[in-house]
Amino acid sequence: MKYEEVIDKLKTIAAAHYNVAQVDAGVLEHVVYKTNQYPLVFFITNLAEITETSIRYQIIMLVADKSNIEVSQQIEVQSDAFEITKDIVAYLLNGDYTSPWYAIENVVSEPFVDNLGDILSGWSTTLNITVKFNSNGCELPFDPNKL
């Protein structure tokens, strides 16, 4: 299973949510503020751990919406963003038997407020997604005559 396929599946699931206006993935620094549609779901890969039989991706899912300086409005926006977060996580855990992964574990979410152009409130959720991996040496693309 290719990394791109995992990210594409996550983006497809998030984009299907009725309350999500935009979905993207990559490096957070590449998010262009003031041109996004909100609520926004953004996936950032933190690491990949490779074993003989699996790859565990640690992927951060940001769910964000525009907010303002007032704390009461930030809490309302965070509450709405957390509802989207819970829906996506529930779907990942239960709702799709065609998913390319076989385990999602240790899901942890924390609220945030970001002031980089747009004032955003939302939730940052760490997803640990494990996919199957075959490290069989017979299938590796190496020329044995050059090794």
JSON list of C-alpha atoms in Angstrom, two decimals:
[
{"chain": "A", "resi": 1, "resn": "MET", "atom": "CA", "xyz": [0.00, 0.00, 0.00]},
{"chain": "A", "resi": 2, "resn": "LYS", "atom": "CA", "xyz": [1.42, 3.30, -1.08]},
{"chain": "A", "resi": 3, "resn": "TYR", "atom": "CA", "xyz": [1.52, 6.32, 1.22]},
{"chain": "A", "resi": 4, "resn": "GLU", "atom": "CA", "xyz": [-0.33, 8.36, -1.41]},
{"chain": "A", "resi": 5, "resn": "GLU", "atom": "CA", "xyz": [-3.23, 5.88, -1.31]},
{"chain": "A", "resi": 6, "resn": "VAL", "atom": "CA", "xyz": [-3.57, 6.30, 2.47]},
{"chain": "A", "resi": 7, "resn": "ILE", "atom": "CA", "xyz": [-3.64, 10.10, 2.19]},
{"chain": "A", "resi": 8, "resn": "ASP", "atom": "CA", "xyz": [-6.08, 10.01, -0.76]},
{"chain": "A", "resi": 9, "resn": "LYS", "atom": "CA", "xyz": [-8.45, 7.77, 1.22]},
{"chain": "A", "resi": 10, "resn": "LEU", "atom": "CA", "xyz": [-8.34, 10.11, 4.23]},
{"chain": "A", "resi": 11, "resn": "LYS", "atom": "CA", "xyz": [-9.00, 13.12, 2.01]},
{"chain": "A", "resi": 12, "resn": "THR", "atom": "CA", "xyz": [-11.92, 11.34, 0.32]},
{"chain": "A", "resi": 13, "resn": "ILE", "atom": "CA", "xyz": [-13.51, 10.49, 3.67]},
{"chain": "A", "resi": 14, "resn": "ALA", "atom": "CA", "xyz": [-13.10, 14.04, 5.01]},
{"chain": "A", "resi": 15, "resn": "ALA", "atom": "CA", "xyz": [-14.41, 15.62, 1.78]},
{"chain": "A", "resi": 16, "resn": "ALA", "atom": "CA", "xyz": [-17.56, 13.49, 1.99]},
{"chain": "A", "resi": 17, "resn": "HIS", "atom": "CA", "xyz": [-18.52, 15.04, 5.34]},
{"chain": "A", "resi": 18, "resn": "TYR", "atom": "CA", "xyz": [-21.46, 17.41, 4.86]},
{"chain": "A", "resi": 19, "resn": "ASN", "atom": "CA", "xyz": [-19.95, 20.18, 6.99]},
{"chain": "A", "resi": 20, "resn": "VAL", "atom": "CA", "xyz": [-16.44, 20.24, 5.50]},
{"chain": "A", "resi": 21, "resn": "ALA", "atom": "CA", "xyz": [-15.77, 22.92, 2.88]},
{"chain": "A", "resi": 22, "resn": "GLN", "atom": "CA", "xyz": [-12.14, 22.13, 1.96]},
{"chain": "A", "resi": 23, "resn": "VAL", "atom": "CA", "xyz": [-9.70, 19.23, 2.40]},
{"chain": "A", "resi": 24, "resn": "ASP", "atom": "CA", "xyz": [-5.98, 19.19, 1.72]},
{"chain": "A", "resi": 25, "resn": "ALA", "atom": "CA", "xyz": [-2.75, 17.51, 2.81]},
{"chain": "A", "resi": 26, "resn": "GLY", "atom": "CA", "xyz": [0.92, 18.33, 2.94]},
{"chain": "A", "resi": 27, "resn": "VAL", "atom": "CA", "xyz": [3.11, 20.60, 5.02]},
{"chain": "A", "resi": 28, "resn": "LEU", "atom": "CA", "xyz": [1.33, 23.10, 7.25]},
{"chain": "A", "resi": 29, "resn": "GLU", "atom": "CA", "xyz": [3.55, 25.93, 6.05]},
{"chain": "A", "resi": 30, "resn": "HIS", "atom": "CA", "xyz": [2.01, 25.49, 2.59]},
{"chain": "A", "resi": 31, "resn": "VAL", "atom": "CA", "xyz": [-1.49, 26.32, 3.78]},
{"chain": "A", "resi": 32, "resn": "VAL", "atom": "CA", "xyz": [-2.31, 29.67, 2.20]},
{"chain": "A", "resi": 33, "resn": "TYR", "atom": "CA", "xyz": [-4.28, 31.61, 4.76]},
{"chain": "A", "resi": 34, "resn": "LYS", "atom": "CA", "xyz": [-7.08, 33.96, 3.70]},
{"chain": "A", "resi": 35, "resn": "THR", "atom": "CA", "xyz": [-7.76, 31.85, 0.57]},
{"chain": "A", "resi": 36, "resn": "ASN", "atom": "CA", "xyz": [-9.12, 28.74, 2.27]},
{"chain": "A", "resi": 37, "resn": "GLN", "atom": "CA", "xyz": [-12.73, 27.71, 2.59]},
{"chain": "A", "resi": 38, "resn": "TYR", "atom": "CA", "xyz": [-13.81, 26.73, 6.08]},
{"chain": "A", "resi": 39, "resn": "PRO", "atom": "CA", "xyz": [-14.29, 24.41, 7.86]},
{"chain": "A", "resi": 40, "resn": "LEU", "atom": "CA", "xyz": [-10.98, 23.04, 6.63]},
{"chain": "A", "resi": 41, "resn": "VAL", "atom": "CA", "xyz": [-9.57, 19.54, 7.19]},
{"chain": "A", "resi": 42, "resn": "PHE", "atom": "CA", "xyz": [-5.82, 19.30, 6.64]},
{"chain": "A", "resi": 43, "resn": "PHE", "atom": "CA", "xyz": [-3.64, 16.16, 6.94]},
{"chain": "A", "resi": 44, "resn": "ILE", "atom": "CA", "xyz": [0.05, 16.33, 7.89]},
{"chain": "A", "resi": 45, "resn": "THR", "atom": "CA", "xyz": [2.18, 13.20, 8.11]},
{"chain": "A", "resi": 46, "resn": "ASN", "atom": "CA", "xyz": [4.42, 13.24, 11.14]},
{"chain": "A", "resi": 47, "resn": "LEU", "atom": "CA", "xyz": [6.27, 9.93, 10.77]},
{"chain": "A", "resi": 48, "resn": "ALA", "atom": "CA", "xyz": [6.22, 6.42, 9.39]},
{"chain": "A", "resi": 49, "resn": "GLU", "atom": "CA", "xyz": [7.44, 3.39, 11.34]},
{"chain": "A", "resi": 50, "resn": "ILE", "atom": "CA", "xyz": [8.38, 0.39, 9.16]},
{"chain": "A", "resi": 51, "resn": "THR", "atom": "CA", "xyz": [8.48, -3.21, 10.39]},
{"chain": "A", "resi": 52, "resn": "GLU", "atom": "CA", "xyz": [8.72, -6.52, 8.51]},
{"chain": "A", "resi": 53, "resn": "THR", "atom": "CA", "xyz": [4.94, -6.79, 8.18]},
{"chain": "A", "resi": 54, "resn": "SER", "atom": "CA", "xyz": [3.52, -3.29, 8.54]},
{"chain": "A", "resi": 55, "resn": "ILE", "atom": "CA", "xyz": [3.95, 0.45, 8.24]},
{"chain": "A", "resi": 56, "resn": "ARG", "atom": "CA", "xyz": [2.47, 2.68, 10.93]},
{"chain": "A", "resi": 57, "resn": "TYR", "atom": "CA", "xyz": [1.82, 6.23, 9.80]},
{"chain": "A", "resi": 58, "resn": "GLN", "atom": "CA", "xyz": [1.36, 8.95, 12.38]},
{"chain": "A", "resi": 59, "resn": "ILE", "atom": "CA", "xyz": [-0.85, 11.49, 10.64]},
{"chain": "A", "resi": 60, "resn": "ILE", "atom": "CA", "xyz": [-2.08, 14.75, 12.16]},
{"chain": "A", "resi": 61, "resn": "MET", "atom": "CA", "xyz": [-5.59, 15.76, 11.15]},
{"chain": "A", "resi": 62, "resn": "LEU", "atom": "CA", "xyz": [-6.39, 19.44, 11.66]},
{"chain": "A", "resi": 63, "resn": "VAL", "atom": "CA", "xyz": [-10.03, 20.48, 11.64]},
{"chain": "A", "resi": 64, "resn": "ALA", "atom": "CA", "xyz": [-10.24, 24.28, 11.68]},
{"chain": "A", "resi": 65, "resn": "ASP", "atom": "CA", "xyz": [-12.67, 27.11, 11.14]},
{"chain": "A", "resi": 66, "resn": "LYS", "atom": "CA", "xyz": [-12.40, 30.88, 11.21]},
{"chain": "A", "resi": 67, "resn": "SER", "atom": "CA", "xyz": [-12.76, 32.40, 14.61]},
{"chain": "A", "resi": 68, "resn": "ASN", "atom": "CA", "xyz": [-12.31, 35.77, 16.24]},
{"chain": "A", "resi": 69, "resn": "ILE", "atom": "CA", "xyz": [-10.53, 37.00, 19.33]},
{"chain": "A", "resi": 70, "resn": "GLU", "atom": "CA", "xyz": [-13.50, 36.46, 21.65]},
{"chain": "A", "resi": 71, "resn": "VAL", "atom": "CA", "xyz": [-13.05, 33.31, 23.72]},
{"chain": "A", "resi": 72, "resn": "SER", "atom": "CA", "xyz": [-16.75, 32.47, 23.69]},
{"chain": "A", "resi": 73, "resn": "GLN", "atom": "CA", "xyz": [-16.76, 32.37, 19.89]},
{"chain": "A", "resi": 74, "resn": "GLN", "atom": "CA", "xyz": [-13.55, 30.29, 19.83]},
{"chain": "A", "resi": 75, "resn": "ILE", "atom": "CA", "xyz": [-15.19, 27.68, 22.06]},
{"chain": "A", "resi": 76, "resn": "GLU", "atom": "CA", "xyz": [-18.24, 27.53, 19.79]},
{"chain": "A", "resi": 77, "resn": "VAL", "atom": "CA", "xyz": [-16.02, 27.09, 16.73]},
{"chain": "A", "resi": 78, "resn": "GLN", "atom": "CA", "xyz": [-13.91, 24.46, 18.52]},
{"chain": "A", "resi": 79, "resn": "SER", "atom": "CA", "xyz": [-17.08, 22.63, 19.51]},
{"chain": "A", "resi": 80, "resn": "ASP", "atom": "CA", "xyz": [-18.26, 22.49, 15.89]},
{"chain": "A", "resi": 81, "resn": "ALA", "atom": "CA", "xyz": [-14.79, 21.41, 14.73]},
{"chain": "A", "resi": 82, "resn": "PHE", "atom": "CA", "xyz": [-14.73, 18.66, 17.35]},
{"chain": "A", "resi": 83, "resn": "GLU", "atom": "CA", "xyz": [-18.05, 17.33, 16.07]},
{"chain": "A", "resi": 84, "resn": "ILE", "atom": "CA", "xyz": [-16.46, 17.00, 12.59]},
{"chain": "A", "resi": 85, "resn": "THR", "atom": "CA", "xyz": [-13.37, 15.42, 14.17]},
{"chain": "A", "resi": 86, "resn": "LYS", "atom": "CA", "xyz": [-15.46, 12.84, 16.03]},
{"chain": "A", "resi": 87, "resn": "ASP", "atom": "CA", "xyz": [-17.46, 12.01, 12.89]},
{"chain": "A", "resi": 88, "resn": "ILE", "atom": "CA", "xyz": [-14.33, 11.41, 10.80]},
{"chain": "A", "resi": 89, "resn": "VAL", "atom": "CA", "xyz": [-12.65, 9.35, 13.53]},
{"chain": "A", "resi": 90, "resn": "ALA", "atom": "CA", "xyz": [-15.82, 7.27, 14.03]},
{"chain": "A", "resi": 91, "resn": "TYR", "atom": "CA", "xyz": [-15.96, 6.60, 10.29]},
{"chain": "A", "resi": 92, "resn": "LEU", "atom": "CA", "xyz": [-12.29, 5.60, 10.25]},
{"chain": "A", "resi": 93, "resn": "LEU", "atom": "CA", "xyz": [-12.83, 3.23, 13.16]},
{"chain": "A", "resi": 94, "resn": "ASN", "atom": "CA", "xyz": [-16.13, 1.69, 12.04]},
{"chain": "A", "resi": 95, "resn": "GLY", "atom": "CA", "xyz": [-17.52, 2.74, 8.73]},
{"chain": "A", "resi": 96, "resn": "ASP", "atom": "CA", "xyz": [-15.46, 1.62, 5.79]},
{"chain": "A", "resi": 97, "resn": "TYR", "atom": "CA", "xyz": [-14.53, -1.98, 5.11]},
{"chain": "A", "resi": 98, "resn": "THR", "atom": "CA", "xyz": [-12.70, -1.05, 1.90]},
{"chain": "A", "resi": 99, "resn": "SER", "atom": "CA", "xyz": [-10.09, 1.00, 3.77]},
{"chain": "A", "resi": 100, "resn": "PRO", "atom": "CA", "xyz": [-6.45, 0.25, 3.01]},
{"chain": "A", "resi": 101, "resn": "TRP", "atom": "CA", "xyz": [-5.50, -0.04, 6.69]},
{"chain": "A", "resi": 102, "resn": "TYR", "atom": "CA", "xyz": [-6.09, -2.73, 9.21]},
{"chain": "A", "resi": 103, "resn": "ALA", "atom": "CA", "xyz": [-5.62, -0.77, 12.43]},
{"chain": "A", "resi": 104, "resn": "ILE", "atom": "CA", "xyz": [-6.23, 2.72, 13.74]},
{"chain": "A", "resi": 105, "resn": "GLU", "atom": "CA", "xyz": [-5.15, 3.16, 17.33]},
{"chain": "A", "resi": 106, "resn": "ASN", "atom": "CA", "xyz": [-4.21, 5.72, 19.97]},
{"chain": "A", "resi": 107, "resn": "VAL", "atom": "CA", "xyz": [-6.32, 8.55, 18.57]},
{"chain": "A", "resi": 108, "resn": "VAL", "atom": "CA", "xyz": [-5.58, 11.72, 20.55]},
{"chain": "A", "resi": 109, "resn": "SER", "atom": "CA", "xyz": [-7.11, 15.19, 19.98]},
{"chain": "A", "resi": 110, "resn": "GLU", "atom": "CA", "xyz": [-6.24, 18.59, 21.39]},
{"chain": "A", "resi": 111, "resn": "PRO", "atom": "CA", "xyz": [-7.82, 22.00, 20.79]},
{"chain": "A", "resi": 112, "resn": "PHE", "atom": "CA", "xyz": [-5.89, 24.87, 19.21]},
{"chain": "A", "resi": 113, "resn": "VAL", "atom": "CA", "xyz": [-6.17, 28.53, 18.30]},
{"chain": "A", "resi": 114, "resn": "ASP", "atom": "CA", "xyz": [-3.92, 29.77, 15.48]},
{"chain": "A", "resi": 115, "resn": "ASN", "atom": "CA", "xyz": [-3.30, 33.39, 14.54]},
{"chain": "A", "resi": 116, "resn": "LEU", "atom": "CA", "xyz": [-1.36, 33.20, 11.27]},
{"chain": "A", "resi": 117, "resn": "GLY", "atom": "CA", "xyz": [-3.33, 35.40, 8.91]},
{"chain": "A", "resi": 118, "resn": "ASP", "atom": "CA", "xyz": [-6.75, 33.94, 9.61]},
{"chain": "A", "resi": 119, "resn": "ILE", "atom": "CA", "xyz": [-7.62, 33.41, 13.25]},
{"chain": "A", "resi": 120, "resn": "LEU", "atom": "CA", "xyz": [-8.47, 29.72, 13.34]},
{"chain": "A", "resi": 121, "resn": "SER", "atom": "CA", "xyz": [-9.87, 27.54, 16.09]},
{"chain": "A", "resi": 122, "resn": "GLY", "atom": "CA", "xyz": [-10.21, 23.80, 15.94]},
{"chain": "A", "resi": 123, "resn": "TRP", "atom": "CA", "xyz": [-8.74, 20.46, 16.86]},
{"chain": "A", "resi": 124, "resn": "SER", "atom": "CA", "xyz": [-5.48, 18.70, 16.07]},
{"chain": "A", "resi": 125, "resn": "THR", "atom": "CA", "xyz": [-5.92, 14.92, 16.09]},
{"chain": "A", "resi": 126, "resn": "THR", "atom": "CA", "xyz": [-3.13, 12.35, 15.92]},
{"chain": "A", "resi": 127, "resn": "LEU", "atom": "CA", "xyz": [-4.12, 9.27, 13.92]},
{"chain": "A", "resi": 128, "resn": "ASN", "atom": "CA", "xyz": [-1.90, 6.19, 14.10]},
{"chain": "A", "resi": 129, "resn": "ILE", "atom": "CA", "xyz": [-2.79, 4.20, 11.00]},
{"chain": "A", "resi": 130, "resn": "THR", "atom": "CA", "xyz": [-1.21, 0.82, 10.31]},
{"chain": "A", "resi": 131, "resn": "VAL", "atom": "CA", "xyz": [-1.12, -0.73, 6.84]},
{"chain": "A", "resi": 132, "resn": "LYS", "atom": "CA", "xyz": [0.21, -4.08, 5.70]},
{"chain": "A", "resi": 133, "resn": "PHE", "atom": "CA", "xyz": [3.74, -4.21, 4.31]},
{"chain": "A", "resi": 134, "resn": "ASN", "atom": "CA", "xyz": [5.59, -7.08, 2.71]},
{"chain": "A", "resi": 135, "resn": "SER", "atom": "CA", "xyz": [9.34, -6.87, 3.20]},
{"chain": "A", "resi": 136, "resn": "ASN", "atom": "CA", "xyz": [9.94, -10.05, 1.18]},
{"chain": "A", "resi": 137, "resn": "GLY", "atom": "CA", "xyz": [13.36, -9.65, -0.39]},
{"chain": "A", "resi": 138, "resn": "CYS", "atom": "CA", "xyz": [12.26, -11.50, -3.53]},
{"chain": "A", "resi": 139, "resn": "GLU", "atom": "CA", "xyz": [9.94, -8.66, -4.48]},
{"chain": "A", "resi": 140, "resn": "LEU", "atom": "CA", "xyz": [12.33, -5.74, -3.97]},
{"chain": "A", "resi": 141, "resn": "PRO", "atom": "CA", "xyz": [13.32, -3.79, -7.11]},
{"chain": "A", "resi": 142, "resn": "PHE", "atom": "CA", "xyz": [17.08, -4.40, -6.90]},
{"chain": "A", "resi": 143, "resn": "ASP", "atom": "CA", "xyz": [19.33, -5.91, -9.52]},
{"chain": "A", "resi": 144, "resn": "PRO", "atom": "CA", "xyz": [21.09, -8.75, -7.66]},
{"chain": "A", "resi": 145, "resn": "ASN", "atom": "CA", "xyz": [23.97, -8.58, -10.16]},
{"chain": "A", "resi": 146, "resn": "LYS", "atom": "CA", "xyz": [24.80, -5.07, -8.90]},
{"chain": "A", "resi": 147, "resn": "LEU", "atom": "CA", "xyz": [24.69, -5.87, -5.20]}
]
